[in-house]
Structure formats: structure tokens, C-alpha cells
mmCIF file with all atom_site columns, C-alpha atoms in Angstrom:
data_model
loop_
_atom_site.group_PDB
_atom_site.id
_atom_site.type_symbol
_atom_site.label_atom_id
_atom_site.label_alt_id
_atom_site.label_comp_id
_atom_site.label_asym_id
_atom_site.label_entity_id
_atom_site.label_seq_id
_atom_site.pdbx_PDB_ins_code
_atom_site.Cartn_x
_atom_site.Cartn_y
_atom_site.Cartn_z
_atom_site.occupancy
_atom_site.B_iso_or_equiv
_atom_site.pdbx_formal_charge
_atom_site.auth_seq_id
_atom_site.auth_comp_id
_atom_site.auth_asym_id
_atom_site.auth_atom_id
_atom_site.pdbx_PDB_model_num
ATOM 1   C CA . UNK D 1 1   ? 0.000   0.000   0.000   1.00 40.00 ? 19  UNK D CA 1
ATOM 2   C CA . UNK D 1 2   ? 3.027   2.233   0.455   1.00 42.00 ? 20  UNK D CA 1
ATOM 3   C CA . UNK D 1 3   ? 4.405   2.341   -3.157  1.00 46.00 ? 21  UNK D CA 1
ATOM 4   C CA . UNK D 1 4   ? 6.351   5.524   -3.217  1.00 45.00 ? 22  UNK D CA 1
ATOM 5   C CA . UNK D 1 5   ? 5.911   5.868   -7.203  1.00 45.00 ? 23  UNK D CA 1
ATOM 6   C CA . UNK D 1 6   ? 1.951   5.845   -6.595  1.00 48.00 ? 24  UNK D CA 1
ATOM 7   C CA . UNK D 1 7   ? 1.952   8.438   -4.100  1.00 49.00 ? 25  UNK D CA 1
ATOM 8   C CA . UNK D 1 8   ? 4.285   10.506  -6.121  1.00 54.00 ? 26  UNK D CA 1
ATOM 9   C CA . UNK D 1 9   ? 1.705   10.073  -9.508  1.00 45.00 ? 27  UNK D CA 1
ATOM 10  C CA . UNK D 1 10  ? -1.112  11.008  -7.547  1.00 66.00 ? 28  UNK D CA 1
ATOM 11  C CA . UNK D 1 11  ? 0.530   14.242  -5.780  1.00 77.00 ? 29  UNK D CA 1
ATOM 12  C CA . UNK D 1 12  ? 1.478   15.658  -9.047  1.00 77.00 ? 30  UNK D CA 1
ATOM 13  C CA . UNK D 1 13  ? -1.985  16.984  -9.759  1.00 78.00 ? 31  UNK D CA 1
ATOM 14  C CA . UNK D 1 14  ? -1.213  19.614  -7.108  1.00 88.00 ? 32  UNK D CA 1
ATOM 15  C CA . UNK D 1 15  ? 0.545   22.946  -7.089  1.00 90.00 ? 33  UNK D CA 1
ATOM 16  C CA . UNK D 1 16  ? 3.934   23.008  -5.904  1.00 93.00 ? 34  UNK D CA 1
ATOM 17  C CA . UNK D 1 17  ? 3.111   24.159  -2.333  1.00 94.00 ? 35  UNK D CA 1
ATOM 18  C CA . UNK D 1 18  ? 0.668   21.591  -1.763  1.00 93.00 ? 36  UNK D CA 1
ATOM 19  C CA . UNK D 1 19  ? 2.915   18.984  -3.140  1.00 92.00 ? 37  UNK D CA 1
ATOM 20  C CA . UNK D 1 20  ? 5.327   19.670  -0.543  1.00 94.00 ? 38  UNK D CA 1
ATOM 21  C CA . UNK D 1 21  ? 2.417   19.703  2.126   1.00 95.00 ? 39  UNK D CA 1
ATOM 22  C CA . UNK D 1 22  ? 1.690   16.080  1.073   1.00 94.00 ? 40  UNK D CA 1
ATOM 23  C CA . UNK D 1 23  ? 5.306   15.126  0.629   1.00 94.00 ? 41  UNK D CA 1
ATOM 24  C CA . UNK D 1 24  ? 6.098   16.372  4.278   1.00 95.00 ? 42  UNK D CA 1
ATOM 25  C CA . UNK D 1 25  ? 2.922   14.626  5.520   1.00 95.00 ? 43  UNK D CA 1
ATOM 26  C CA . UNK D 1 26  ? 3.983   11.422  4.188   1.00 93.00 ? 44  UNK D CA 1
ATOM 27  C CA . UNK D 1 27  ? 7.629   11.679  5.513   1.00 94.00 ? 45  UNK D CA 1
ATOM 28  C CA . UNK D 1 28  ? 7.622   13.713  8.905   1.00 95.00 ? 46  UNK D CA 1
ATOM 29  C CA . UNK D 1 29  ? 3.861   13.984  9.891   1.00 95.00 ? 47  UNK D CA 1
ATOM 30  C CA . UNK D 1 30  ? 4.985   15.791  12.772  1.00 94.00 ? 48  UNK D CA 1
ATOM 31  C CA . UNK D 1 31  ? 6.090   18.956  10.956  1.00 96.00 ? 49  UNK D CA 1
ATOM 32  C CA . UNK D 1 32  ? 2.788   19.833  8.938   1.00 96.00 ? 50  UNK D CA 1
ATOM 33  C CA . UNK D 1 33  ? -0.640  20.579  10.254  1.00 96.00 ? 51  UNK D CA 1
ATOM 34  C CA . UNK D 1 34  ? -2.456  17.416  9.783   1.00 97.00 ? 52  UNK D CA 1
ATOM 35  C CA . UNK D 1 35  ? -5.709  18.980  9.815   1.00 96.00 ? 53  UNK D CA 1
ATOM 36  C CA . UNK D 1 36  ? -5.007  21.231  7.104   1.00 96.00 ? 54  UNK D CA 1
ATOM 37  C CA . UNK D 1 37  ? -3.474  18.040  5.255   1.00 97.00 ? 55  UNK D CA 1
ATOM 38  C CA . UNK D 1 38  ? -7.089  15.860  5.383   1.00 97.00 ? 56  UNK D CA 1
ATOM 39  C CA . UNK D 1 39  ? -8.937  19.586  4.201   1.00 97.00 ? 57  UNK D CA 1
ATOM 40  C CA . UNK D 1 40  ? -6.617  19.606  1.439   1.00 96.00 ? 58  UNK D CA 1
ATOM 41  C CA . UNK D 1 41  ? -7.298  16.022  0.712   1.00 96.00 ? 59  UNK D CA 1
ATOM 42  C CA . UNK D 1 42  ? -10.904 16.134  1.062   1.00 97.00 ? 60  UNK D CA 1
ATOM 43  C CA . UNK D 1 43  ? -11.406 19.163  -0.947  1.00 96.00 ? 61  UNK D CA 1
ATOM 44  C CA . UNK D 1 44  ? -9.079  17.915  -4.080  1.00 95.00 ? 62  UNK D CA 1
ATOM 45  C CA . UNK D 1 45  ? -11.542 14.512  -3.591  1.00 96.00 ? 63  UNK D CA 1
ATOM 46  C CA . UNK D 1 46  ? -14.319 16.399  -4.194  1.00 96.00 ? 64  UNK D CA 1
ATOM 47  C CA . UNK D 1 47  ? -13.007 17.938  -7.687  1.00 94.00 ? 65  UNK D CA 1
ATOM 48  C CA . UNK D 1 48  ? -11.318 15.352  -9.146  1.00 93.00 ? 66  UNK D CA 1
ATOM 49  C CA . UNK D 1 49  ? -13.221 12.310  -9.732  1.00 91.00 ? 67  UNK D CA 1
ATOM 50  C CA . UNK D 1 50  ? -9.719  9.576   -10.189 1.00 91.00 ? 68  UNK D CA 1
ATOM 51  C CA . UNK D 1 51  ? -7.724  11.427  -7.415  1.00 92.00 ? 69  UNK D CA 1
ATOM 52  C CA . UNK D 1 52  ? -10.976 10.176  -5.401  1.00 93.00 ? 70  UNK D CA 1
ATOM 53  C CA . UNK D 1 53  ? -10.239 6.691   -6.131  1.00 90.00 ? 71  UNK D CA 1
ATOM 54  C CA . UNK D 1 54  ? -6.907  6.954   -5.349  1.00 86.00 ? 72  UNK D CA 1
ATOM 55  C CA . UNK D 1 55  ? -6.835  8.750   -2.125  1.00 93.00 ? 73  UNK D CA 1
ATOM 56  C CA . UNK D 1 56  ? -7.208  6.407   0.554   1.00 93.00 ? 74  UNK D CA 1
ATOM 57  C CA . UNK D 1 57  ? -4.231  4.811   -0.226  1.00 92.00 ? 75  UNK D CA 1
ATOM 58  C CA . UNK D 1 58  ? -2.148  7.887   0.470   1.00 93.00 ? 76  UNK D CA 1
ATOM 59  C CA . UNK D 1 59  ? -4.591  8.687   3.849   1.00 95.00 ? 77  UNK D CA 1
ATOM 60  C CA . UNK D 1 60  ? -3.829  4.970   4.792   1.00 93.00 ? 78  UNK D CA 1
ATOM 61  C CA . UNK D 1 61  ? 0.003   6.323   4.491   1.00 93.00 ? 79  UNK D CA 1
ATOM 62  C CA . UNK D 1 62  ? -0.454  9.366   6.677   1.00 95.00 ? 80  UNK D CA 1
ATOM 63  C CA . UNK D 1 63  ? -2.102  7.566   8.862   1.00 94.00 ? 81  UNK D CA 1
ATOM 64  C CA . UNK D 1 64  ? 0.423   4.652   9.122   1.00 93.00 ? 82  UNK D CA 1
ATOM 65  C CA . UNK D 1 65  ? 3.679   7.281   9.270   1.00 94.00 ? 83  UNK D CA 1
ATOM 66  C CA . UNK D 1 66  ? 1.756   9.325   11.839  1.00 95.00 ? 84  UNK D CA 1
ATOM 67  C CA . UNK D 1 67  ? 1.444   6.117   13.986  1.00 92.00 ? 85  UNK D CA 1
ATOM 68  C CA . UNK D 1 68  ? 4.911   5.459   13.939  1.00 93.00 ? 86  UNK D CA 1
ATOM 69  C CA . UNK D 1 69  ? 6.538   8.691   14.553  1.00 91.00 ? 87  UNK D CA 1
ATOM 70  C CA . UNK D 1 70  ? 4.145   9.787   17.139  1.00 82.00 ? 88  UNK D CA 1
ATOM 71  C CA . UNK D 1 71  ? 1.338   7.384   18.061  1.00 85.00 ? 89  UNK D CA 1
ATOM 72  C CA . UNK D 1 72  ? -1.389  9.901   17.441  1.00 84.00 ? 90  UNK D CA 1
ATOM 73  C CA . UNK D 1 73  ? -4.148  9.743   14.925  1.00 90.00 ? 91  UNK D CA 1
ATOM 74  C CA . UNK D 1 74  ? -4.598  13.786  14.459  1.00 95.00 ? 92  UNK D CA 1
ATOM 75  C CA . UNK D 1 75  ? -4.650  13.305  10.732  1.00 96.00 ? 93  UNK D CA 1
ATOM 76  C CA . UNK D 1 76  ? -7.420  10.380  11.051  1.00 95.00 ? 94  UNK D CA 1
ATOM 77  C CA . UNK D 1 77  ? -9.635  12.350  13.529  1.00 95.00 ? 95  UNK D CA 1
ATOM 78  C CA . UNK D 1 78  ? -9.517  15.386  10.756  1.00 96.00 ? 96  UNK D CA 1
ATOM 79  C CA . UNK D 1 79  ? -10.205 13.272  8.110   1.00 97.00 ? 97  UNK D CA 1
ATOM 80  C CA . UNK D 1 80  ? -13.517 11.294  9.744   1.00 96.00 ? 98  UNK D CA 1
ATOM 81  C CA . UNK D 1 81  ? -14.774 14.717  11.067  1.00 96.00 ? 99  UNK D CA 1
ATOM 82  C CA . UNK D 1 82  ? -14.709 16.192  7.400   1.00 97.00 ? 100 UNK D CA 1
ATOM 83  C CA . UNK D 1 83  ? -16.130 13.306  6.266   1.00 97.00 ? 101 UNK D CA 1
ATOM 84  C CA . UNK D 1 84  ? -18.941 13.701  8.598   1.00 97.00 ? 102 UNK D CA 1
ATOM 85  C CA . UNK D 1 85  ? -19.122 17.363  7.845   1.00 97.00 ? 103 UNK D CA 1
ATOM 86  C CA . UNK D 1 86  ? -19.550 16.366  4.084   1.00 97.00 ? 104 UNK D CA 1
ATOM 87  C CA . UNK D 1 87  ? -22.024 13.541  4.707   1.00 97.00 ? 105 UNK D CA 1
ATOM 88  C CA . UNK D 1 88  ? -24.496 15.576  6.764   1.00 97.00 ? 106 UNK D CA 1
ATOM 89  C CA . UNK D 1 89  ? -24.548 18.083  4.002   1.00 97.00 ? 107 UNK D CA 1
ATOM 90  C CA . UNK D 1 90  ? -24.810 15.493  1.178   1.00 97.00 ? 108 UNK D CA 1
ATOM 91  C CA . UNK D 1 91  ? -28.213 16.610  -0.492  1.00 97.00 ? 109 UNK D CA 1
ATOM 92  C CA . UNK D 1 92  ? -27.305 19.816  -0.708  1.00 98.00 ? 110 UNK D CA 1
ATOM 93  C CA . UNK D 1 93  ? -23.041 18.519  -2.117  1.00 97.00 ? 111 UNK D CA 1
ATOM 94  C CA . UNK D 1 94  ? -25.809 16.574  -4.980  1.00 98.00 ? 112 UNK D CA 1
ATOM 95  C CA . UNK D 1 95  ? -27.864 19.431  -5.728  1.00 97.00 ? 113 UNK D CA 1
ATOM 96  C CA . UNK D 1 96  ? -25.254 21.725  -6.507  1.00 96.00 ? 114 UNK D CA 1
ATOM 97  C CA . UNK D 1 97  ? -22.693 19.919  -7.666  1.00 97.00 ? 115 UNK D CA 1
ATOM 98  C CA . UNK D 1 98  ? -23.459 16.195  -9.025  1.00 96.00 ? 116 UNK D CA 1
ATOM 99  C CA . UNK D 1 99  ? -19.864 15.859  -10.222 1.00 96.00 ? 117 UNK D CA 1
ATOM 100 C CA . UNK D 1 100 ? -18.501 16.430  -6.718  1.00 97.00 ? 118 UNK D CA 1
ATOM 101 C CA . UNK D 1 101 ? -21.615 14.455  -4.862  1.00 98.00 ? 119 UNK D CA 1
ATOM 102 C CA . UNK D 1 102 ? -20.364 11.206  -7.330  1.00 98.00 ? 120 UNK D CA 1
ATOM 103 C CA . UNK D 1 103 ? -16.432 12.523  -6.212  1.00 97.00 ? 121 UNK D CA 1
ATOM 104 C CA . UNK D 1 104 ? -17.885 11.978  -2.501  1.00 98.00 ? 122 UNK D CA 1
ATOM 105 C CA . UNK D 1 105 ? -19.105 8.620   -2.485  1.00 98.00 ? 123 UNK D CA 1
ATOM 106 C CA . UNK D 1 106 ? -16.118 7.269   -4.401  1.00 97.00 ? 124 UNK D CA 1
ATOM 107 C CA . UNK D 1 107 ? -13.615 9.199   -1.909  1.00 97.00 ? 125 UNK D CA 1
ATOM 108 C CA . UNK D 1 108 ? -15.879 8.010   1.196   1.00 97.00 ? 126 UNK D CA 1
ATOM 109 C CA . UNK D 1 109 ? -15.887 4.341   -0.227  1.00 97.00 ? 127 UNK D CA 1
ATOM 110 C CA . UNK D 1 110 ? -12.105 4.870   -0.962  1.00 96.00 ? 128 UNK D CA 1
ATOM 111 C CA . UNK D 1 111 ? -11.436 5.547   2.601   1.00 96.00 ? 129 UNK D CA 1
ATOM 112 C CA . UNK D 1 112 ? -13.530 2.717   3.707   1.00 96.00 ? 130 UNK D CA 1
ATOM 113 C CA . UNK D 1 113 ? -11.602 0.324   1.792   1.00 95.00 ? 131 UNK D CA 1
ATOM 114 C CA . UNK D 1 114 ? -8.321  1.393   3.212   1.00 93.00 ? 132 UNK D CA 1
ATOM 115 C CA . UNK D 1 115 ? -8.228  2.487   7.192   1.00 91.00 ? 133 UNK D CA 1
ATOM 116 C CA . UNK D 1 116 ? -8.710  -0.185  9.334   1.00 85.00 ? 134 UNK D CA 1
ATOM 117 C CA . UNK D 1 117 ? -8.915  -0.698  12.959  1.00 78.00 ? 135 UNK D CA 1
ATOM 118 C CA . UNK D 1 118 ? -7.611  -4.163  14.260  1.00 78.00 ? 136 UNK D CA 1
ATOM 119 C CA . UNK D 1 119 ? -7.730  -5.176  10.435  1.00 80.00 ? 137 UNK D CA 1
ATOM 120 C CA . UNK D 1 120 ? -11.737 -4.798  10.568  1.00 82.00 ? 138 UNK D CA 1
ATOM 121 C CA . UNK D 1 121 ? -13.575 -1.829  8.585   1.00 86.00 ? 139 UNK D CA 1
ATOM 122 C CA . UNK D 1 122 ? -13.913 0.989   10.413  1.00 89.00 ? 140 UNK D CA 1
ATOM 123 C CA . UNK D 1 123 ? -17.921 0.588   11.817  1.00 92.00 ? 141 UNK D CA 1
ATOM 124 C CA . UNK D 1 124 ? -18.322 4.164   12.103  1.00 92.00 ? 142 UNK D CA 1
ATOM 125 C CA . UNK D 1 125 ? -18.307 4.440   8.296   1.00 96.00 ? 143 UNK D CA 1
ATOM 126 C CA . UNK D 1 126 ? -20.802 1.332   7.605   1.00 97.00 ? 144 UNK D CA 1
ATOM 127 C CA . UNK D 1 127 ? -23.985 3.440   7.443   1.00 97.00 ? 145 UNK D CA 1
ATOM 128 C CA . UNK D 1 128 ? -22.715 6.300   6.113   1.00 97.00 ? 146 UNK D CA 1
ATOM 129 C CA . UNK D 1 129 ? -21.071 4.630   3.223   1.00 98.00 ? 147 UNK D CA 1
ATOM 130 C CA . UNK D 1 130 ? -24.588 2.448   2.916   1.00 98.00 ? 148 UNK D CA 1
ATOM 131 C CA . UNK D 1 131 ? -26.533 5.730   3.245   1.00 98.00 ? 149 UNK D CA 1
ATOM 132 C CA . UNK D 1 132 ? -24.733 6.999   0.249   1.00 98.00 ? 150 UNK D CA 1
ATOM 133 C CA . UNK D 1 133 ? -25.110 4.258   -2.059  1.00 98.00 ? 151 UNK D CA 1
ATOM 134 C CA . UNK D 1 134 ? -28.844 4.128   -0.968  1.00 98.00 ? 152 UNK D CA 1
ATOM 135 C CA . UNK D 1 135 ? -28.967 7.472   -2.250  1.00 98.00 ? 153 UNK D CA 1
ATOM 136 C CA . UNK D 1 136 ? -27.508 6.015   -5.828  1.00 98.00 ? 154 UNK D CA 1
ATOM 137 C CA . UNK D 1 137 ? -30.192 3.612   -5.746  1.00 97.00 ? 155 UNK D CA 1
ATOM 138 C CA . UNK D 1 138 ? -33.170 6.498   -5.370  1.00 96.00 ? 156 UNK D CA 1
ATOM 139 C CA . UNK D 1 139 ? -35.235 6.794   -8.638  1.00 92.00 ? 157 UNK D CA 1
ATOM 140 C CA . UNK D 1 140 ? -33.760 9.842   -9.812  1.00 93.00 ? 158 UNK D CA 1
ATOM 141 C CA . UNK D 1 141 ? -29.806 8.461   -9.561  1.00 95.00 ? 159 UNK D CA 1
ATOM 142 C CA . UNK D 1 142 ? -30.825 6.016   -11.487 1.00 94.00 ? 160 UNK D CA 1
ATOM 143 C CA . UNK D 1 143 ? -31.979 8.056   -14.173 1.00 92.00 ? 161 UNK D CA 1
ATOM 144 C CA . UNK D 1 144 ? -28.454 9.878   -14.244 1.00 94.00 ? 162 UNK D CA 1
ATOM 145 C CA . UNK D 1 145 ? -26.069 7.513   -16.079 1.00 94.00 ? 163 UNK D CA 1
ATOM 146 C CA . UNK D 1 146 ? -22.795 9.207   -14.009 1.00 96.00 ? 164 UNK D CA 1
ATOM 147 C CA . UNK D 1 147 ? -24.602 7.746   -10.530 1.00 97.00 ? 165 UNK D CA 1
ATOM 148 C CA . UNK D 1 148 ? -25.355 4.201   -11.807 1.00 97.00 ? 166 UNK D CA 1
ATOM 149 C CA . UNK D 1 149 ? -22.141 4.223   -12.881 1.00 97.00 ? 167 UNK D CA 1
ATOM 150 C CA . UNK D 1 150 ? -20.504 5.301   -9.499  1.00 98.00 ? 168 UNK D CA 1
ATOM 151 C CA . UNK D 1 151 ? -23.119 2.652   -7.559  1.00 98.00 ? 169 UNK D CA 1
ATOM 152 C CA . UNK D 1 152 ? -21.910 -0.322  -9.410  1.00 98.00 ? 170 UNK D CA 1
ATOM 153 C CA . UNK D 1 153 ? -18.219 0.655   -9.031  1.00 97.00 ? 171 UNK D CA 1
ATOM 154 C CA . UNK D 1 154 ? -18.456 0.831   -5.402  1.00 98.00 ? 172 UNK D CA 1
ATOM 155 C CA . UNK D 1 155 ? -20.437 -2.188  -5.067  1.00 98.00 ? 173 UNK D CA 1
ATOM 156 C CA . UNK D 1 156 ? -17.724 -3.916  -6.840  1.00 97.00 ? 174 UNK D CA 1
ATOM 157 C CA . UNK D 1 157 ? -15.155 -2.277  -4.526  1.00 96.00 ? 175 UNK D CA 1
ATOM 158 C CA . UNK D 1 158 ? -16.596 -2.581  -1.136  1.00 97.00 ? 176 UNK D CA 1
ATOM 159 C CA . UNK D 1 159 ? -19.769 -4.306  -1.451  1.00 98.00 ? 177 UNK D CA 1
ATOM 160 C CA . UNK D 1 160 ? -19.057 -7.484  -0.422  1.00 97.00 ? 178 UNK D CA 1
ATOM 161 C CA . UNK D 1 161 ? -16.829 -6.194  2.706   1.00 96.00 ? 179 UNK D CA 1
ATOM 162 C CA . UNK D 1 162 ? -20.236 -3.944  3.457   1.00 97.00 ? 180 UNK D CA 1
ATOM 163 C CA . UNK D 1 163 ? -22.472 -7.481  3.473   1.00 97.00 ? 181 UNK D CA 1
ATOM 164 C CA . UNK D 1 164 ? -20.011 -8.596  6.099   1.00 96.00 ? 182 UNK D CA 1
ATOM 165 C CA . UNK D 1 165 ? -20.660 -5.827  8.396   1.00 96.00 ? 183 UNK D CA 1
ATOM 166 C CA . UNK D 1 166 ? -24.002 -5.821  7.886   1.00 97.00 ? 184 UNK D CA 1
ATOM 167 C CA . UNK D 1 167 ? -26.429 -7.923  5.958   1.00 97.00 ? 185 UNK D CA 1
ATOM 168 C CA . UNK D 1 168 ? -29.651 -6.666  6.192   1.00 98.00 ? 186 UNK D CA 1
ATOM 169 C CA . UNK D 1 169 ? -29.340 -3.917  4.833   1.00 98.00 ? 187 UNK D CA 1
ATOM 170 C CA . UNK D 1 170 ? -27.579 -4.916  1.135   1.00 98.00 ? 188 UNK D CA 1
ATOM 171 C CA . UNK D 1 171 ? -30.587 -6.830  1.025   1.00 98.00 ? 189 UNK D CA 1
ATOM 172 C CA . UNK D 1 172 ? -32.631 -3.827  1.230   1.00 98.00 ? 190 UNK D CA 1
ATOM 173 C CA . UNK D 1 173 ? -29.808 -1.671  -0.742  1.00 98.00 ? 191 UNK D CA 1
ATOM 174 C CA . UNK D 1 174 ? -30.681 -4.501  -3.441  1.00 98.00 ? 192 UNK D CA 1
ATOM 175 C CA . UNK D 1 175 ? -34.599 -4.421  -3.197  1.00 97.00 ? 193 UNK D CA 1
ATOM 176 C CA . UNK D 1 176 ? -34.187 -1.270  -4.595  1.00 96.00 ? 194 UNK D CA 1
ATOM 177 C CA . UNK D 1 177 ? -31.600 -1.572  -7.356  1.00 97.00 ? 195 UNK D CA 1
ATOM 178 C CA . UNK D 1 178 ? -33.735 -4.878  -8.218  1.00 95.00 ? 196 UNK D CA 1
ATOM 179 C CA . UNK D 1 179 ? -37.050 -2.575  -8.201  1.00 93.00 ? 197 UNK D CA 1
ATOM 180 C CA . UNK D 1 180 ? -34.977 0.000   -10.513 1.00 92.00 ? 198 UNK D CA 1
ATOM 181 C CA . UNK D 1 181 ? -33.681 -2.367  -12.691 1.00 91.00 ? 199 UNK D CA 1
ATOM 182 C CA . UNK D 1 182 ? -37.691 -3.843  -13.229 1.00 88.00 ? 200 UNK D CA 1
ATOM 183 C CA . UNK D 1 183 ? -39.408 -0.727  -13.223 1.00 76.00 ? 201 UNK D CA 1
ATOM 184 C CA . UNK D 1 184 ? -37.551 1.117   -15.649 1.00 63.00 ? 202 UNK D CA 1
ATOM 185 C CA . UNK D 1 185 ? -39.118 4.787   -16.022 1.00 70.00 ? 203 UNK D CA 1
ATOM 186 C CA . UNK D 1 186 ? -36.178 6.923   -17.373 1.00 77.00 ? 204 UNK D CA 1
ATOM 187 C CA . UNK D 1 187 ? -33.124 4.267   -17.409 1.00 89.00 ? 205 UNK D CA 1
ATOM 188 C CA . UNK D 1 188 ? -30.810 4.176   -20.170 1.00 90.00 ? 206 UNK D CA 1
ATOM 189 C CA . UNK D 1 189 ? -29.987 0.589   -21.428 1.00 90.00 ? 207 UNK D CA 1
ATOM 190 C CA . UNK D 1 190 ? -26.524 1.059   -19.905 1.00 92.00 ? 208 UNK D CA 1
ATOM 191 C CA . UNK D 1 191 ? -27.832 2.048   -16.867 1.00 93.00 ? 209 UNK D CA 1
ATOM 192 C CA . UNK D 1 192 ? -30.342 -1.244  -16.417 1.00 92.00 ? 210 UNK D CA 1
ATOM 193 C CA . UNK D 1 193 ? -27.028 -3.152  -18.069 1.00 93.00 ? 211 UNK D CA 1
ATOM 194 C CA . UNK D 1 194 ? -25.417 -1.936  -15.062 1.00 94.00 ? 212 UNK D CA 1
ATOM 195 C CA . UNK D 1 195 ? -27.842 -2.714  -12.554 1.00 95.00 ? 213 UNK D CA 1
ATOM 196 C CA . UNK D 1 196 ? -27.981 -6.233  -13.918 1.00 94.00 ? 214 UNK D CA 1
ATOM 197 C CA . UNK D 1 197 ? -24.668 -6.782  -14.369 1.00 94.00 ? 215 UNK D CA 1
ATOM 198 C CA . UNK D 1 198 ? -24.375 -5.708  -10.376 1.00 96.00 ? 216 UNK D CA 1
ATOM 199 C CA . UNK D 1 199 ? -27.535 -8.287  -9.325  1.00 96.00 ? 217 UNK D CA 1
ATOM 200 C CA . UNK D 1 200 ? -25.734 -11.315 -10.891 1.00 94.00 ? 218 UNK D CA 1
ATOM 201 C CA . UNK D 1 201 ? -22.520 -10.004 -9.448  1.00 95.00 ? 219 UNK D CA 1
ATOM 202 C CA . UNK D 1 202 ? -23.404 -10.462 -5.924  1.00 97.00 ? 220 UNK D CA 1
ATOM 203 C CA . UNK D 1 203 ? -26.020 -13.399 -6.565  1.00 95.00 ? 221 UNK D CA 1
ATOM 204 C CA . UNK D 1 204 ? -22.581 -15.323 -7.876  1.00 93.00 ? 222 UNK D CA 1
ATOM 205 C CA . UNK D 1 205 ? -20.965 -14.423 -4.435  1.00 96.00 ? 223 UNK D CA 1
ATOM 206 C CA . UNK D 1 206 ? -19.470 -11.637 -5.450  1.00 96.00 ? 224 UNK D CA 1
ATOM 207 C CA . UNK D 1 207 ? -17.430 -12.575 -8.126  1.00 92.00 ? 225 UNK D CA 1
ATOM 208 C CA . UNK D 1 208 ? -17.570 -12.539 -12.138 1.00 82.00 ? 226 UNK D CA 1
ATOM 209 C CA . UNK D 1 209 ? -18.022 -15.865 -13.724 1.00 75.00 ? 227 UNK D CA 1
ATOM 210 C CA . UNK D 1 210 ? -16.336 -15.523 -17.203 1.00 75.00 ? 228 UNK D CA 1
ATOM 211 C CA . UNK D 1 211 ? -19.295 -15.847 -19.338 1.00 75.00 ? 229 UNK D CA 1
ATOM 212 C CA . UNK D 1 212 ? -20.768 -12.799 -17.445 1.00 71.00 ? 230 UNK D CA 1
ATOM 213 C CA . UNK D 1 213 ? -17.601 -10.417 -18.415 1.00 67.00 ? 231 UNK D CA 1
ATOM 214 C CA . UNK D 1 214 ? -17.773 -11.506 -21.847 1.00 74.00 ? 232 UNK D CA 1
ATOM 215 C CA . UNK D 1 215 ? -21.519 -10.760 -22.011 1.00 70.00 ? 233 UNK D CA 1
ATOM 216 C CA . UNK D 1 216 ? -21.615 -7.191  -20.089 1.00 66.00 ? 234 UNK D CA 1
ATOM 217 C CA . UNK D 1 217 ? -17.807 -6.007  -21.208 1.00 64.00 ? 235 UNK D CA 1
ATOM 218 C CA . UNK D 1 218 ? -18.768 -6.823  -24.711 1.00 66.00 ? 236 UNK D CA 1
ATOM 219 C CA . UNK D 1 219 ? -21.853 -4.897  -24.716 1.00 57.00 ? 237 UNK D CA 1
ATOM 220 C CA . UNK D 1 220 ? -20.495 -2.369  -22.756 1.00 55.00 ? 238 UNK D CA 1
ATOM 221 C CA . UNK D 1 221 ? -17.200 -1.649  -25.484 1.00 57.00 ? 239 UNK D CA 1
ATOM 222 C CA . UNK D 1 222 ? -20.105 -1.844  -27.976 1.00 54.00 ? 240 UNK D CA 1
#
């Protein structure tokens, strides 16, 4: 998780100052402000869409170097209290920017994927991840392409360690993409190729059976 070349890629799509910010964070966490490093972080998340699916690899690296130099978790606290501040305010994040609200979930789910706490998910992002991707799986999402899109990528990313922590409610999340996917109103036949792609995704136990990819990644590159 600690490939140097990644987190080098990934900082270059910052000025020069912040660059260094990140650089020194990595390095000597001790010598930045690690609450301005998880704004910075959080706010680059939310405007560029594959710096959001990157990220929690180099918060996992903060985090980790923090640990070790000092035993602190200053940068983690920063970055789970923005995230809060984010997800509270998510209808509004959607309304006026649906670029940024499909930046959050992918960053939130990001993060999810990477901290860890005795090796085990972090609980206190279960529902909040969940209540995001029920909110991808609301009629009107599913009428935006860019949303189905960013539901089934998470679900392939986290959905089956999200079942683990909780199983009830992927069986509601998928009540609803299965009502979607059957009631089409306003889908696009990408959208309900999605959706169905997704259902027979986790019906096989999460996992892609190679007739499956040939069917949907063929008629997907069509």
C-alpha cells in the first residue's frame, strides 16, 4: 500500500506548495498541520473524480507514518470529522454539484476500503457509506447515467466487505436496485445493463463468472 511511485503520480496533480504539504505529511507527519493536510485532501476529492479513487491509499500512508513517529491519529480524527461534515450536508453537495456528490461517495468508499482498525472496517463508516449508495439507488440516480455508474463501481469495490458488516441492509440496498432495474421509467440501457450486471454479481458471491464479463464487457465496449 506504500508504493512511493503511486503516491508521487497522484501528488502531481497539485501545485507546488501543496505537493510539498503532502510530501512532508507522508515523511515527517509531525512537521505539517495534519488537519489542514485531510482539508486539502478532502477538498481535491471532491473535484477530481480519479484522485478520489486513489486517495485512501495515500490517507492509509499518513495515517500509518503518523502512527509510527508519534502514536497519534490527528490526521485520522480530521479526516472522519470532514467526512462527517460532508455527509451531513450530502443533499445539498448533490444538488449543486453532481460531479462532486459522485467525487464523494467514491472518496468516502475509498477511505472505507483502506483504514482499518484491528484489520476490521472501520464501523463508524458502515452506514454512512450504505446511506450513500442508498442514495444512488433512489429513482432519480438512477436516471443519471454518471450515478449508476458510481453505484456499481463501489459495489464492486466494497460491497461485499459492506455485506459482512451488515447484511440486512444490502438486502434492502438490493430491493431497490432490483425494483430500478424492473421498473424502468427513465433508465438508459446502460444504466439497467449496469444494474444487472451488479444483481448477478453479488447473486454469484461476489465474483464474475467468465461468461458474465464476456456478455456485459462486450456490450459495454459496444
Amino acid at each position: 500500500m506504500g508504493d512511493p511511485g503511486r503516491e508521487e503520480y497522484k501528488i502531481q496533480s497539485f501545485d507546488a506548495e501543496t505537493q510539498q504539504l503532502l510530501k512532508t505529511a507522508l515523511k515527517d507527519p509531525g512537521a505539517v498541520d495534519l488537519e489542514k493536510v485531510a482539508n486539502v485532501i478532502v477538498d481535491h476529492s471532491l473535484q477530481d473524480r480519479v484522485f478520489s479513487k486513489e486517495a485512501g491509499r495515500m490517507c492509509y500512508a499518513i495515517i500509518q507514518a503518523e502512527s509510527k513517529q508519534a502514536g497519534q491519529s490527528v490526521f485520522r480524527r480530521g479526516l472522519l470529522n470532514r467526512l462527517q461534515q460532508e455527509y451531513q450536508a450530502r443533499e445539498q453537495l448533490r444538488a449543486r454539484s453532481p460531479q462532486g456528490w459522485v467525487c464523494y461517495v467514491t472518496f468516502i468508499c475509498n477511505i472505507f476500503d483502506y483504514l482499518r482498525v484491528n484489520n476490521m472496517p472501520m464501523m463508524a463508516l458502515v452506514n454512512p457509506v450504505y446511506d450513500c449508495l442508498f442514495r444512488l439507488a433512489q429513482p432519480d440516480s438512477l436516471s443519471e447515467e454518471e450515478e449508476v455508474d458510481c453505484l456499481v463501481l463501489q459495489l464492486h469495490r466494497v460491497g461485499e466487505q459492506l455485506e459482512k458488516m451488515n447484511r440486512q441492509r444490502m438486502d434492502e440496498l438490493f430491493v431497490l436496485i432490483r425494483d430500478g432495474f424492473l421498473l424502468p421509467t427513465s433508465l438508459s440501457s446502460l444504466a439497467q445493463l449496469l444494474l444487472l450486471e451488479i444483481i448477478e454479481f453479488r447473486a454469484a458471491g461476489w465474483k464474475t463468472t467468465p461468461a458474465a464479463h464476456k456478455y456485459y464487457y462486450s456490450e459495454v465496449s459496444d
